[in-house]
Each structure stands twice: as C-alpha cells, then as structure tokens.
C-alpha cells in the first residue's frame, strides 16, 4: 500500500493512539456515570413512594375506632363504584375485543382501535364532567329506562339476528348498521319515560354508584379492550383456520378454539380493569356525591378512598391521626393495585409464553 | 341449522356491544364539541311581558315545561339577576331588534332597549368591554361575535370571581407544567432505559421490578407522595435553609409548579422507560454488529448509532408521557393547583419561570367550574368549554409529537427494513 511514510509513522505513533484511546475511555466513563446517576434517581423516586408511605406510618399508635370505621366506609364505597364500573367495562370491552379480533372487517378494525385509543386519551376529568352535568340529570329520571334497556337491547339484537341473521352477508360492518338502531332505542326509551310523567325508580341521590359506574366504565373500557384484543391476537391464525376447515361456524371457532386459548388473557384484562377502577379519582370525585354511605345499594351516593385523599389530605396536618389513616388508605390502594397489575402481568406473560412460541 | 342461528345471534350480540362502545365514544366527543362550543354563540335577547304588567329583558338560560329561567341585567354582581318566570304568567315573548347587551370587564351583562336605555352601572364604574346587538345581527355578525367570544375565552384572564372571562392563565399553566414535566422526565427516562438496555445485573432487575410495580399505580398515590415528600419534606427543608427570613410564609413549602412537575414526571416515568427500552431493543442487530465490526465500542455504538436511530421511540415515550400527564388532575389537587392564581408561573420578570408559584390548570378549571362555581348556570357551560380546550391541548400536544415521530421514522425506515 503506497502510504506517505511521514503520515504513516505519525498515525502509528503509540502516543497518539494512546491519547485517542484515553479520550474515548474518558467519554465512556462520563456517559456511564450519567446513565447510572439518572437510573439511580429514577429508582430512588419510584421506591420513594412505598418507602415514604411506610415511613409515614411509623409513628403508629393505633387508630381510633371511628377512623377505622371511616376507612371501612370508604373502602366499601370504592369497591361499590369499582364493581359497578367493572360491570360496564368488562362485558363491553371484552365483547368489543372479541368482535374486533374475530368478526370485524379489517377496514373497520383500522378505525375501531384508534377510536378506543382516543377515548383513552380523553382526560378523566372530562368524563367526570359529562357524568355530573349531563348524565346525572338523565339518570335521575331514567333508572327504570336504563334497566329496561339492559334487558331490551340484547333481546332486540337477538330478535334481529333471528330475523335477518342469515341474510346479512357482510356482517363485519354490522356495528355501523347497529349504531343508529341503538341510539334510536335509547332515545325512544327516554322519550317513553318522559311521556309517562312518573318516575318508576327514584334514586335516593342523583349522584350514585350507577352514575359512577357508567362514567368509570367508559374510562376503563379502552384498557380492557386493548389488553383483551392483544391476547386474542396472540392465538395463531392456523388454529382458527383449522377449526373452519373442520366445518365449524365462526361462533363455534370462537367458543371452542379462541376462548380456551386466550381465556386467561381476558381474565388479565378484567383484572387490569378492576385495578384501574379502584384508583381512578376525578370521576368518583365528581360523580359520586362524596357522601360516606356504606351498603350495597347502587342508587345511593358513596365516597371513595381516592376521592377522600384528594379532598381531605391537602388540609390535614401531618402526623395527626387523620393524616396517618389517609396514608394507610394510600398504601392500601398502592398495594392492591400493584398486586392486581402484577397478577395480570403474570397471567399475560404465561399466555405469551404458551402461544408466542410459534409466530402468529 | 341451529349452529348457523347461534352463529348469527352471537355475531349480532357482539356487534351490538361494539356498536355501544362506538356510540359511547361518539357521544362523548360530540357532546364535548357541541357543549364546548355552544356557549360562545351569541344568545338572543328576549323581552317578556308578564300578566302583572312587568316587562323583563334578558337572556333565556334554561326552560322546562312549566317555567323559564331568565338572566336579566346584573346591576350589582355577576350571577345575581336570575329570574324564574312561570310560562302561565307570560303574555308575550318577543326579541326586539334594538335590544343591546353591554358586556362589562367584571363579567356582568346589562340589557337595554337601545344604548340610552342601558341601566347605569351603579357604584364602582367598570370598563365596558363591548356592546352587542345579537337580535339585529345577521349570520356574519353573529359569527364575528362568536369568534370574538372564543378569542376572549382563550386569550384573556378570568374576572375576579372566575365566572367569566378567559382561561389564559390556566392554559399557560397546563402547557408550562407539561413542558417542565417532559424536561424532567425525558432525560431520566432515557438514562434508565439505556441502563436497562446495557446491563443485566441485579441493578437492572431492581429498576425493572420498580418500573413494573409502579406502572399501574393510581395517580392519586403519586399525589400523596408529592404532597408528603416534595411539599412537606423537600419544600419545607428548602424554606428552612434558604428562605428562613420569610418563613411563616412558605416559598417552596407549599404546593407549586416545581413540585407538581416532579410529581407528574414520576407518574410518567414507568411509561417512558418501558416504551424507550422497547424502542432500543427493536433496532436491528445488523446495525449494531456493523458498528462493532468497524471498531466502535459497545458504548459508542449505543450513543452514536442506536440512540439516534431510536429517536422515533423516544418521541413515542414523550407522547405517552404527555397524554398521561395532561390528563392527570387528581395529583395536582394535592400539590399546588389553585382555583385562581394571582400571578402566572411564567412572566416577564426575571427569572421568567417561577417554579415555586401556585398555578392554574385547565383540568382543575373543569372540576372547579362544574362543581364549585358560585353561578351554576354559567359554571357548567364554562366547564364544558374548558374541557373542550383541554382535549384540544392534549390532542395538539400528542399530534405534534406523533407527526415529528413519523417524519423521523420515515428518515430511519431505510435502516429498519
């Protein structure tokens, strides 16, 4: 290789090589230090949450009885709200995911997923506003309508399916046809209720667990949907196609192949939904009335743990009995949601390992 | 064919559920768009002649079967001139063309037939922002009035009672908070993701466990930490050391922008770390191997090759962080959001950004206007307007980051294929 001996010699000069290596190593060390320091900060910040809550509980001298009773009422409120919300979010979310994964036209699915992600991006305070300002006046006079719709809508769908089910060819687009029908059914139901003039079921408070459940259910719906859909898409297509080849209808393929394979994923979706509902604050704060009432009646108001934290903690003196009981509530919330998430994650991990072996 | 019948029934039931989900989304967005925009459209002024001979002039704000609610001239204070009139008592209801409404700087509205007939402003004279004649206005003039009202809402400060006027301070507070949160969270998130990408030891396992454990923890719990540790702990400490001369009055020892930004940064970190780490892992191995083969160290490969190539993933992390932070209102209620802040956290006096100040936030405005407003008839439309603006801000922040990501992704697509 014809190389100018002068430069060649310089390039190979051991001093220069060593100097360059030193610069490289120093840069490397600085970057490594920065990364470690940043990570340490992240770790410290994240671990600070449980540690701080535990440290706050250290001056523990037992809580007075009424503090325990209050915590019990709050926990009951949170559970009642979460139960109502889960009853909305899980059936709706899982059914939507099943439709999207198994029946849906590909082009409709390309719209359905972003639409639900949009719902996820809507701040929950907005859902709380809609619940308290628009839904509450409707629900106050329409509890009976809501009950009737819960019974009538599936019945209507079944009747339609038996009447026209065989004839509709492209039922991948069915939701769009059903959309105006459902809206019309809801509008007709409210109109009948308004015409009758009397209120069949009067809730004891316009802000009640049913209202919270409707709004909170909408908030948890996208999460349940996306987790359930992910699980369903993990099932290899060959399995359902094999079922079709053996003469199964889509419903039979769903119940005999898809559900047994991805059922645990749907369970994980439900668990994550519960965890989300337990900790959500703004919706319960705005739509529950914040009245500490225990019991199982879904038509009375409630006060949830998260709402109590948001309302009471800023004005509470540190280290008092109230403060400690609130820290205890926060810790319980943290542990419960972390456990539920962990459990759901473990279930999903197992599912992924079982189904992810062969590429879907 | 029973199985076919069952198939159809199942399909229709599931399709009905999907339709219900879509209906919920469309209903929510439609509600927001309509109820958020409607308050700015000029309302006509009605004149009611009653059976007892009285004549009332004002805006109809609500109506049911038996009665209507009317907002008449607010001569002493905002929200103090609502009248409920039974429909049976009304002889006639007209919309006179010469009716004028005067909008005062403190949010009051005065009505009259012609400018001369406007009620005089009793004691303290207040600046008149504008005179409007909604009844005589054509479509163009109404649209102009609508645009003016919308502009006033976005670009001016609220009046003293926070019932009318604009939400500029809340808008600035929201955007400043989100930007400050990103400035804190992104470097830390990148550092932790790089660490997780490089190392496999117990340190990495600890970080991973912490991130996984705290990813789904409710935001209010972060708020509790922000209040207890940042405000009562760090803030009070800073006050004792540096601001002792002011002490009974807290400087950093009460909620403020800095603590709120730190709380939100902590809230978003798990999401940021996970998404960036996934992005780093997706960079093709061939790129890494090529770089190593040319003599670069692992570290140099990471910093000069993989991180730049993973820029779309970094932006995805930022998008997720912004979406989560802009919607989180509950923790802010514990760490310094207020209904009405006297000063902005961002202004023209040195050092321009005041991290210890309390701030206003659009999400909290929604909550406050809907539930704690002194004038419920103004509060709920105002809450809807704030909600629409908040969603617009979230969507705008998201969209800009997504567009940036897509541009970068196009540039790096050649590498990824």
XYZ file of C-alpha atoms in Angstrom:
777
model
C 0.000 0.000 0.000
C 1.615 3.276 -1.089
C 1.441 5.393 2.038
C 3.322 8.553 2.766
C 5.808 7.336 5.333
C 5.612 10.594 7.257
C 1.862 10.360 7.994
C 2.023 6.612 8.357
C 4.541 6.921 11.059
C 2.520 9.587 12.806
C -0.657 7.518 12.754
C 1.099 4.612 14.259
C 2.805 6.701 16.883
C 1.985 4.996 20.155
C 1.432 8.299 21.974
C -1.274 9.423 19.598
C -3.053 6.094 19.673
C -2.921 6.036 23.392
C -4.188 9.624 23.671
C -7.132 8.877 21.425
C -7.970 5.777 23.410
C -7.794 7.799 26.609
C -10.257 10.361 25.281
C -12.617 7.611 24.204
C -12.403 5.893 27.538
C -12.984 9.111 29.450
C -16.082 9.904 27.406
C -17.307 6.405 28.001
C -16.832 6.749 31.724
C -18.646 10.099 31.870
C -21.602 8.725 29.929
C -21.711 5.620 32.069
C -21.718 7.790 35.164
C -24.549 9.949 33.814
C -26.614 6.883 32.952
C -26.054 5.332 36.358
C -26.875 8.579 38.134
C -30.085 9.031 36.142
C -31.117 5.455 36.779
C -30.387 5.830 40.467
C -32.616 8.915 40.559
C -35.413 7.047 38.792
C -35.102 4.111 41.152
C -34.990 6.394 44.191
C -38.027 8.309 43.000
C -40.074 5.205 42.311
C -39.084 3.420 45.510
C -39.738 6.613 47.448
C -43.484 6.030 47.079
C -43.839 2.826 49.141
C -40.977 3.817 51.439
C -42.488 7.220 52.145
C -45.898 5.724 52.876
C -44.351 3.142 55.213
C -42.208 5.784 56.935
C -45.248 7.987 57.368
C -46.946 5.139 59.219
C -44.018 4.750 61.653
C -45.410 6.980 64.427
C -48.168 4.381 64.568
C -50.017 4.223 67.845
C -53.123 2.526 66.604
C -56.069 4.321 65.105
C -59.183 5.319 66.995
C -62.243 3.231 66.274
C -64.057 5.890 64.287
C -61.042 6.269 61.962
C -61.222 2.529 61.230
C -64.960 2.780 60.692
C -64.463 5.672 58.291
C -61.806 3.744 56.373
C -64.204 0.815 56.142
C -66.950 3.013 54.723
C -64.515 4.500 52.214
C -63.254 1.086 51.144
C -66.854 -0.082 50.716
C -67.533 2.980 48.575
C -64.513 2.323 46.375
C -65.490 -1.309 45.961
C -69.096 -0.449 45.114
C -68.009 2.089 42.497
C -65.447 -0.324 41.046
C -67.993 -3.147 40.936
C -70.486 -1.011 39.007
C -67.763 0.164 36.615
C -66.442 -3.334 36.027
C -69.970 -4.482 35.197
C -69.947 -1.884 32.414
C -66.350 -2.051 31.226
C -65.572 -5.765 31.214
C -68.561 -7.136 29.262
C -68.468 -4.243 26.808
C -64.695 -4.215 26.418
C -64.309 -7.980 26.078
C -67.243 -8.253 23.663
C -65.862 -5.414 21.549
C -62.444 -7.089 21.547
C -63.987 -10.421 20.544
C -65.847 -8.790 17.698
C -62.787 -6.836 16.623
C -60.488 -9.865 16.689
C -62.770 -12.472 15.210
C -65.613 -10.979 13.173
C -64.600 -7.474 12.248
C -63.886 -6.290 8.710
C -60.232 -5.302 8.520
C -61.026 -1.769 7.441
C -63.472 -1.243 10.277
C -60.898 -2.539 12.746
C -58.416 0.006 11.437
C -60.861 2.634 12.718
C -62.106 0.891 15.844
C -58.744 0.667 17.599
C -57.724 4.321 17.161
C -61.233 5.358 18.227
C -60.879 3.497 21.514
C -57.374 4.899 21.956
C -58.887 8.360 21.563
C -61.224 7.553 24.416
C -58.201 6.557 26.488
C -56.524 9.913 25.794
C -59.571 11.884 26.998
C -58.741 13.162 30.495
C -60.933 11.540 33.118
C -61.972 14.921 34.472
C -63.863 15.375 31.196
C -65.702 12.087 31.732
C -66.491 13.248 35.248
C -67.914 16.474 33.867
C -70.143 14.678 31.368
C -71.317 12.352 34.122
C -72.142 15.057 36.614
C -73.532 17.717 34.272
C -75.274 15.714 31.558
C -75.691 12.092 32.574
C -76.823 12.733 36.153
C -79.979 14.697 35.230
C -80.854 11.997 32.686
C -80.230 9.146 35.096
C -82.247 10.815 37.849
C -85.471 10.153 35.972
C -84.322 7.250 33.806
C -83.094 4.488 36.122
C -86.004 2.345 35.035
C -85.261 3.154 31.385
C -81.674 2.045 31.917
C -82.810 -1.247 33.432
C -85.290 -1.773 30.617
C -82.598 -1.049 28.025
C -80.220 -3.549 29.618
C -82.882 -6.207 29.097
C -84.360 -4.918 25.860
C -81.224 -4.228 23.832
C -79.884 -7.808 23.870
C -83.405 -9.079 23.255
C -83.768 -6.722 20.306
C -80.410 -7.805 18.907
C -81.291 -11.472 19.267
C -84.655 -10.937 17.584
C -82.982 -9.093 14.721
C -80.358 -11.802 14.430
C -83.024 -14.490 14.121
C -84.963 -12.416 11.630
C -82.164 -11.190 9.372
C -79.063 -13.013 10.653
C -78.854 -15.461 7.784
C -79.304 -12.834 5.117
C -76.733 -10.204 6.074
C -73.649 -11.092 4.073
C -71.034 -8.595 5.202
C -71.570 -8.674 8.947
C -68.006 -7.429 9.519
C -69.543 -3.957 9.204
C -72.501 -4.773 11.435
C -71.674 -2.306 14.275
C -72.065 0.637 11.923
C -75.554 -0.550 10.904
C -76.494 -1.204 14.513
C -75.214 2.158 15.743
C -78.217 4.284 14.666
C -80.527 1.485 15.817
C -79.082 1.507 19.340
C -79.133 5.288 19.542
C -82.759 5.247 18.394
C -83.622 2.592 21.000
C -82.070 4.678 23.779
C -83.835 7.832 22.551
C -87.189 6.035 22.314
C -86.709 4.628 25.809
C -86.041 8.082 27.274
C -88.963 9.540 25.334
C -91.342 6.915 26.703
C -90.069 7.587 30.220
C -90.526 11.335 29.749
C -94.031 10.850 28.300
C -95.217 8.641 31.138
C -94.642 11.533 33.534
C -93.916 9.421 36.577
C -90.508 8.219 37.688
C -90.658 4.473 38.197
C -87.466 4.112 40.239
C -86.308 7.180 42.093
C -82.628 7.045 43.111
C -82.017 8.368 46.603
C -79.344 10.626 45.206
C -78.775 11.899 41.662
C -75.062 11.176 42.195
C -74.878 7.464 42.817
C -72.888 4.324 42.148
C -74.706 3.607 38.874
C -73.693 7.001 37.510
C -70.092 6.455 38.660
C -70.189 3.003 37.108
C -71.276 4.326 33.712
C -68.566 7.010 33.581
C -65.826 4.933 35.169
C -66.757 2.041 32.903
C -66.160 4.285 29.888
C -62.767 5.230 31.344
C -61.703 1.611 31.856
C -63.208 0.368 28.572
C -60.198 1.144 26.308
C -57.765 -0.601 28.659
C -59.891 -3.742 28.899
C -60.406 -3.695 25.147
C -56.759 -3.351 24.174
C -55.482 -5.971 26.632
C -58.202 -8.434 25.603
C -57.594 -7.807 21.909
C -53.831 -8.302 22.320
C -54.495 -11.646 23.987
C -56.886 -12.739 21.236
C -54.408 -11.811 18.514
C -51.784 -14.000 20.181
C -53.781 -17.082 19.194
C -52.228 -18.332 15.941
C -54.476 -17.892 12.926
C -53.808 -21.504 11.894
C -55.773 -22.750 14.887
C -58.985 -20.909 13.998
C -58.475 -21.719 10.333
C -58.163 -25.391 11.230
C -61.479 -25.140 13.053
C -63.089 -23.542 9.996
C -61.639 -26.274 7.793
C -63.310 -28.847 10.024
C -66.640 -27.166 9.378
C -67.008 -25.013 12.491
C -69.019 -21.803 12.280
C -67.318 -18.650 13.486
C -69.143 -18.834 16.795
C -68.053 -22.453 17.285
C -64.471 -21.489 16.426
C -64.747 -18.703 18.962
C -66.045 -20.839 21.801
C -64.037 -23.968 21.088
C -60.675 -22.551 19.945
C -60.259 -18.860 20.644
C -61.775 -18.634 24.130
C -59.999 -21.689 25.605
C -56.686 -20.497 24.170
C -56.905 -16.830 25.135
C -59.300 -17.038 28.095
C -56.612 -16.219 30.640
C -55.792 -13.090 28.656
C -59.383 -11.966 29.025
C -59.072 -12.601 32.767
C -55.964 -10.400 32.797
C -57.927 -7.681 31.017
C -60.628 -7.864 33.675
C -58.047 -7.676 36.478
C -56.412 -4.605 34.945
C -59.856 -3.076 34.563
C -60.594 -3.624 38.264
C -57.264 -2.107 39.232
C -57.900 0.924 37.047
C -61.388 1.439 38.505
C -60.208 1.170 42.108
C -57.719 4.004 41.836
C -59.420 6.412 39.463
C -60.029 9.702 41.218
C -61.588 12.502 39.189
C -64.666 10.561 38.085
C -65.576 9.361 41.566
C -64.795 12.800 42.908
C -67.231 14.471 40.528
C -69.967 11.882 40.051
C -70.298 10.072 43.368
C -71.654 12.877 45.525
C -68.844 12.184 48.043
C -71.278 11.161 50.758
C -69.778 8.479 53.020
C -72.582 5.922 52.938
C -71.843 2.214 53.294
C -74.027 -0.574 51.968
C -74.757 -2.283 48.702
C -77.465 -0.062 47.232
C -76.187 1.069 43.816
C -78.581 4.025 43.833
C -77.126 5.815 46.851
C -74.135 8.112 46.905
C -70.721 6.979 48.011
C -67.308 8.319 48.942
C -64.280 6.520 47.578
C -60.787 6.219 49.046
C -59.199 8.142 46.191
C -61.716 10.978 46.456
C -61.120 11.174 50.201
C -57.379 11.515 49.568
C -57.902 14.323 47.065
C -60.416 16.196 49.203
C -59.078 15.803 52.729
C -55.325 15.366 52.539
C -54.336 18.915 51.463
C -55.914 20.398 54.596
C -54.751 17.757 57.050
C -51.916 18.474 59.451
C -49.050 15.976 59.017
C -48.662 13.252 61.648
C -52.187 13.518 63.069
C -54.490 10.505 63.312
C -56.412 11.576 60.189
C -53.177 12.001 58.238
C -51.962 8.568 59.258
C -55.257 6.946 58.370
C -55.108 8.621 54.951
C -51.539 7.390 54.407
C -52.749 3.924 55.343
C -55.506 4.239 52.749
C -52.993 5.343 50.103
C -50.713 2.443 50.968
C -53.610 0.004 50.731
C -54.517 1.449 47.333
C -50.903 1.133 46.180
C -50.512 -2.451 47.368
C -53.865 -3.563 45.980
C -53.389 -2.069 42.517
C -49.748 -3.205 42.324
C -50.811 -6.748 43.237
C -53.627 -6.779 40.693
C -51.309 -5.462 37.977
C -48.612 -7.965 38.900
C -51.123 -10.797 38.761
C -52.469 -9.653 35.405
C -48.936 -9.279 34.064
C -48.042 -12.801 35.233
C -51.128 -14.205 33.525
C -50.301 -12.371 30.295
C -46.679 -13.480 30.473
C -47.719 -17.111 30.775
C -50.129 -16.710 27.890
C -47.425 -15.111 25.750
C -45.002 -17.908 26.517
C -47.575 -20.554 25.687
C -48.868 -19.007 22.485
C -45.905 -16.904 21.413
C -43.747 -19.958 20.630
C -44.860 -20.004 17.037
C -45.148 -16.637 15.291
C -48.784 -15.643 14.892
C -79.392 -25.222 11.023
C -79.164 -24.480 14.715
C -75.448 -23.826 14.640
C -75.880 -21.145 11.976
C -78.636 -19.492 14.032
C -76.400 -19.491 17.103
C -73.596 -18.081 14.987
C -75.775 -15.215 13.786
C -77.103 -14.492 17.268
C -73.616 -14.408 18.766
C -72.308 -12.212 15.983
C -75.131 -9.729 16.412
C -74.743 -9.573 20.175
C -71.004 -8.912 19.927
C -71.566 -6.420 17.115
C -74.125 -4.685 19.324
C -71.538 -4.375 22.100
C -69.022 -2.948 19.658
C -71.651 -0.521 18.429
C -72.373 0.528 22.014
C -68.672 1.217 22.602
C -68.508 3.293 19.442
C -71.699 5.080 20.471
C -70.124 5.954 23.830
C -67.059 7.420 22.119
C -69.020 9.353 19.514
C -71.486 10.551 22.129
C -68.690 11.793 24.363
C -66.786 13.583 21.606
C -69.957 15.006 20.073
C -71.178 16.187 23.464
C -67.829 17.839 24.079
C -67.696 19.513 20.692
C -71.245 20.853 20.889
C -71.435 21.780 24.555
C -67.890 23.158 24.493
C -68.524 25.489 21.557
C -72.168 26.428 22.083
C -71.610 28.887 24.979
C -69.784 31.253 22.635
C -72.617 31.579 20.119
C -74.484 34.844 20.784
C -77.794 34.205 22.565
C -80.746 36.350 21.533
C -82.222 38.839 23.994
C -85.861 38.189 24.866
C -88.439 40.628 26.135
C -91.183 39.117 28.285
C -94.447 40.921 29.016
C -95.982 39.421 32.133
C -99.596 39.345 33.267
C -98.891 41.626 36.206
C -97.662 44.329 33.828
C -93.931 43.865 34.386
C -91.592 43.789 31.419
C -88.410 41.688 31.696
C -85.459 41.923 29.321
C -82.746 39.284 29.313
C -81.344 36.020 28.024
C -83.249 32.764 28.401
C -80.767 30.365 30.036
C -82.974 27.368 30.792
C -86.501 26.200 30.215
C -88.729 23.309 31.206
C -92.413 22.535 30.744
C -93.691 24.952 33.346
C -91.200 27.805 33.559
C -88.246 29.528 32.009
C -85.158 30.969 33.658
C -84.061 34.392 32.544
C -80.814 36.275 33.121
C -81.700 39.965 33.463
C -79.386 42.952 33.932
C -76.787 42.161 36.565
C -76.645 45.576 38.161
C -74.799 44.693 41.359
C -72.827 41.498 40.805
C -72.310 38.569 38.482
C -74.883 35.812 38.817
C -77.319 37.791 40.953
C -80.058 38.552 38.454
C -81.663 35.253 37.502
C -85.458 35.219 37.385
C -87.708 32.192 37.192
C -90.873 33.008 35.299
C -93.870 30.686 35.069
C -94.940 30.164 31.487
C -98.533 30.742 32.535
C -97.640 34.286 33.593
C -96.189 35.299 30.236
C -98.401 37.342 27.957
C -95.972 37.693 25.080
C -92.343 36.939 24.299
C -90.513 38.958 21.661
C -86.941 39.510 20.513
C -86.779 43.269 19.891
C -84.246 44.256 17.254
C -82.943 47.249 19.198
C -82.056 45.232 22.310
C -78.475 45.799 23.408
C -76.260 43.881 25.792
C -73.285 45.574 27.417
C -70.500 43.229 28.500
C -68.566 44.656 31.441
C -64.989 43.893 32.351
C -66.015 42.112 35.567
C -68.212 39.698 33.618
C -71.581 41.342 34.279
C -74.083 41.687 31.462
C -76.513 44.607 31.264
C -79.512 44.617 28.940
C -81.500 47.513 27.495
C -83.599 48.641 24.544
C -81.167 50.945 22.772
C -77.938 52.219 24.248
C -79.644 55.045 26.085
C -81.822 52.598 27.983
C -78.932 50.551 29.371
C -79.042 50.564 33.164
C -76.355 52.797 34.600
C -73.614 50.951 36.384
C -74.405 51.649 39.991
C -71.394 52.498 42.172
C -67.946 51.479 41.009
C -67.759 52.208 37.317
C -66.367 49.289 35.365
C -64.920 49.329 31.899
C -67.390 48.293 29.198
C -65.795 45.649 27.009
C -68.322 45.852 24.241
C -71.892 46.491 23.168
C -73.638 43.771 21.200
C -76.955 43.611 19.375
C -77.473 39.872 18.930
C -81.101 40.211 17.808
C -80.334 42.569 14.943
C -77.158 40.789 13.885
C -77.099 38.707 10.747
C -75.298 35.423 10.408
C -71.983 37.111 9.576
C -72.159 39.454 12.566
C -73.104 36.565 14.828
C -70.155 34.546 13.552
C -67.898 37.509 14.270
C -69.363 37.756 17.766
C -68.761 34.037 18.192
C -65.132 34.354 17.076
C -64.629 37.336 19.392
C -66.078 35.456 22.362
C -63.919 32.439 21.583
C -60.816 34.617 21.284
C -61.627 36.346 24.567
C -62.007 32.938 26.238
C -58.639 31.650 25.062
C -56.576 34.837 25.286
C -57.665 36.809 28.354
C -57.526 36.343 32.109
C -60.644 35.474 34.118
C -62.535 38.036 36.175
C -62.162 38.160 39.937
C -64.902 35.602 40.618
C -63.632 33.184 37.937
C -67.141 33.031 36.475
C -66.463 34.668 33.145
C -63.607 35.982 31.086
C -60.840 33.872 29.681
C -58.752 30.943 30.793
C -55.357 32.095 29.534
C -53.624 31.573 32.910
C -54.952 28.010 33.099
C -53.865 27.338 29.526
C -50.367 28.676 30.233
C -50.231 26.723 33.483
C -51.181 23.480 31.736
C -48.673 23.839 28.913
C -45.846 25.025 31.196
C -46.478 22.141 33.547
C -46.421 19.553 30.766
C -43.246 21.006 29.233
C -41.473 21.181 32.595
C -42.555 17.601 33.299
C -41.117 16.486 29.939
C -37.816 18.263 30.642
C -37.505 16.359 33.921
C -38.864 13.003 32.803
C -37.233 12.528 29.410
C -33.507 12.588 30.390
C -34.181 10.381 33.402
C -36.302 8.025 31.343
C -33.626 7.776 28.646
C -30.932 7.128 31.246
C -32.938 4.361 32.893
C -33.857 2.798 29.544
C -30.212 2.825 28.420
C -29.226 1.253 31.720
C -31.812 -1.484 31.301
C -30.650 -1.968 27.709
C -26.969 -2.324 28.641
C -26.930 -4.158 31.932
C -28.344 -7.427 33.091
C -27.256 -7.391 36.735
C -29.224 -7.045 39.938
C -29.387 -3.272 39.470
C -31.269 -3.692 36.222
C -33.544 -6.256 37.845
C -34.347 -3.794 40.656
C -35.172 -0.975 38.233
C -37.309 -3.288 36.126
C -39.225 -4.522 39.154
C -39.823 -0.972 40.396
C -40.993 0.205 36.978
C -43.337 -2.750 36.581
C -44.714 -2.395 40.086
C -45.477 1.304 39.783
C -46.685 1.431 36.175
C -50.338 0.966 37.031
C -50.465 2.624 40.426
C -53.259 5.231 40.571
C -52.187 8.817 40.065
C -53.606 9.977 43.386
C -50.996 7.872 45.200
C -48.281 9.842 43.388
C -50.072 12.969 44.557
C -49.836 11.754 48.161
C -46.090 11.297 47.690
C -45.780 14.728 46.079
C -47.544 16.370 48.998
C -45.815 14.439 51.764
C -42.287 14.180 50.394
C -41.856 17.090 47.988
C -44.005 19.772 49.604
C -43.831 18.912 53.300
C -40.357 17.338 53.156
C -38.117 18.881 50.497
C -40.024 22.142 50.220
C -40.099 22.830 53.924
C -36.394 21.960 54.085
C -35.508 24.390 51.295
C -37.500 27.067 53.079
C -35.642 26.491 56.343
C -32.237 26.723 54.678
C -32.675 29.385 52.010
C -35.804 31.376 52.715
C -35.679 31.490 56.505
C -36.304 35.241 56.557
C -39.778 34.814 55.018
C -40.580 31.734 56.971
C -44.040 31.783 58.357
C -44.953 32.363 54.714
C -43.847 29.286 52.762
C -41.923 29.698 49.495
C -41.290 26.147 48.351
C -43.038 24.688 51.398
C -46.455 24.902 49.781
C -47.641 23.359 46.559
C -46.212 24.871 43.399
C -45.292 24.345 39.795
C -41.977 22.609 40.527
C -43.456 20.005 42.852
C -46.342 19.371 40.501
C -43.926 18.876 37.589
C -41.789 16.485 39.634
C -44.855 14.522 40.718
C -46.070 14.223 37.152
C -42.565 13.263 35.979
C -42.550 10.435 38.490
C -46.051 9.452 37.376
C -44.994 9.205 33.737
C -41.531 7.663 34.216
C -42.623 3.994 34.172
C -44.398 4.502 30.849
C -41.464 6.446 29.372
C -38.858 3.899 30.462
C -40.772 0.909 29.124
C -41.533 2.463 25.741
C -37.974 3.748 25.185
C -36.449 0.442 26.186
C -38.704 -1.401 23.750
C -37.621 1.049 21.046
C -33.943 0.425 21.786
C -34.456 -3.327 21.642
C -36.147 -3.064 18.243
C -33.124 -1.546 16.465
C -31.870 -4.274 14.111
C -28.860 -6.286 15.237
C -27.130 -5.803 11.890
C -26.670 -2.107 12.668
C -25.061 -2.876 15.989
C -22.861 -5.600 14.539
C -21.689 -3.371 11.713
C -20.693 -0.678 14.141
C -18.875 -3.121 16.416
C -17.078 -4.614 13.418
C -15.764 -1.164 12.482
C -14.120 -0.881 15.853
C -16.599 1.159 17.854
C -17.065 0.129 21.455
C -20.468 -1.016 22.720
C -20.903 2.317 24.392
C -20.085 4.323 21.268
C -22.425 2.144 19.239
C -25.217 2.922 21.653
C -24.684 6.674 21.757
C -23.800 7.417 18.153
C -25.929 4.826 16.404
C -28.676 3.190 18.382
C -29.987 6.188 20.306
C -30.227 8.373 17.176
C -31.897 5.526 15.311
C -34.326 5.101 18.212
C -35.426 8.728 18.140
C -38.953 7.760 16.999
C -39.198 5.535 20.077
C -38.075 8.405 22.300
C -40.839 10.532 20.845
C -43.348 7.728 21.391
C -42.320 7.774 25.032
C -42.831 11.516 25.091
C -46.278 11.191 23.517
C -47.347 8.671 26.141
C -45.942 10.862 28.914
C -47.766 13.935 27.671
C -51.035 12.092 27.268
C -50.782 10.726 30.790
C -49.599 13.991 32.354
C -52.007 16.396 30.692
C -54.972 14.347 31.834
C -53.835 13.813 35.415
C -55.686 16.284 37.577
C -56.088 14.365 40.825
C -52.416 14.531 41.935
C -52.317 18.244 41.109
C -55.075 18.885 43.642
C -52.579 17.816 46.302
C -49.507 19.645 45.016
C -50.452 23.186 44.222
C -53.138 23.721 41.631
C -55.440 26.574 42.621
C -58.759 27.935 41.500
C -57.441 31.431 40.908
C -53.717 32.250 40.995
C -52.769 35.898 41.436
C -49.636 35.526 39.324
C -48.585 33.385 36.410
C -45.750 30.869 36.802
C -44.331 32.262 33.564
C -43.973 36.033 33.124
C -41.730 38.896 32.034
C -39.827 39.468 35.277
C -36.540 37.711 35.967
C -36.127 34.678 36.201
C -39.201 34.369 33.940
C -40.116 30.915 35.210
C -41.217 30.848 38.841
C -41.235 27.221 39.954
C -42.435 27.924 43.490
C -45.640 29.653 42.430
C -49.048 28.098 42.545
C -50.664 27.729 39.169
C -53.964 27.201 37.407
C -54.737 24.172 35.271
C -57.426 23.567 32.678
C -58.380 20.195 34.146
C -58.864 21.700 37.572
C -60.853 24.537 35.981
C -63.233 21.906 34.613
C -63.697 20.400 38.066
C -63.999 23.746 39.770
C -66.391 25.330 37.280
C -68.635 22.268 37.220
C -68.891 21.680 40.957
C -67.705 24.682 42.940
C -68.856 27.615 40.841
C -70.815 30.377 42.552
C -73.076 30.584 39.498
C -74.087 27.132 38.292
C -75.797 28.461 35.183
C -72.516 29.951 33.974
C -70.349 27.242 35.569
C -71.403 24.186 33.600
C -71.040 25.728 30.105
C -67.723 27.172 31.233
C -66.637 23.725 32.420
C -67.567 22.262 29.036
C -65.632 24.991 27.231
C -62.586 24.303 29.428
C -62.964 20.572 28.813
C -63.075 21.073 25.045
C -59.987 23.275 25.243
C -58.197 20.738 27.436
C -58.933 17.925 24.998
C -57.779 20.198 22.166
C -54.500 20.868 24.003
C -53.936 17.162 24.710
C -54.691 16.280 21.097
C -52.446 19.082 19.799
C -49.512 18.077 22.007
C -49.998 14.439 21.037
C -50.382 15.203 17.368
C -47.271 17.346 17.124
C -45.164 14.642 18.761
C -46.730 11.981 16.533
C -46.049 13.997 13.362
C -42.454 14.561 14.441
C -42.101 10.858 15.131
C -43.480 9.907 11.747
C -41.076 12.264 9.962
C -38.149 10.766 11.846
C -39.421 7.273 11.241
C -39.520 7.891 7.512
C -35.945 9.046 7.667
C -34.839 5.925 9.530
C -37.041 3.488 7.680
C -34.166 2.552 5.381
C -32.260 1.340 8.436
C -35.113 -0.614 9.934
C -36.021 -2.586 6.842
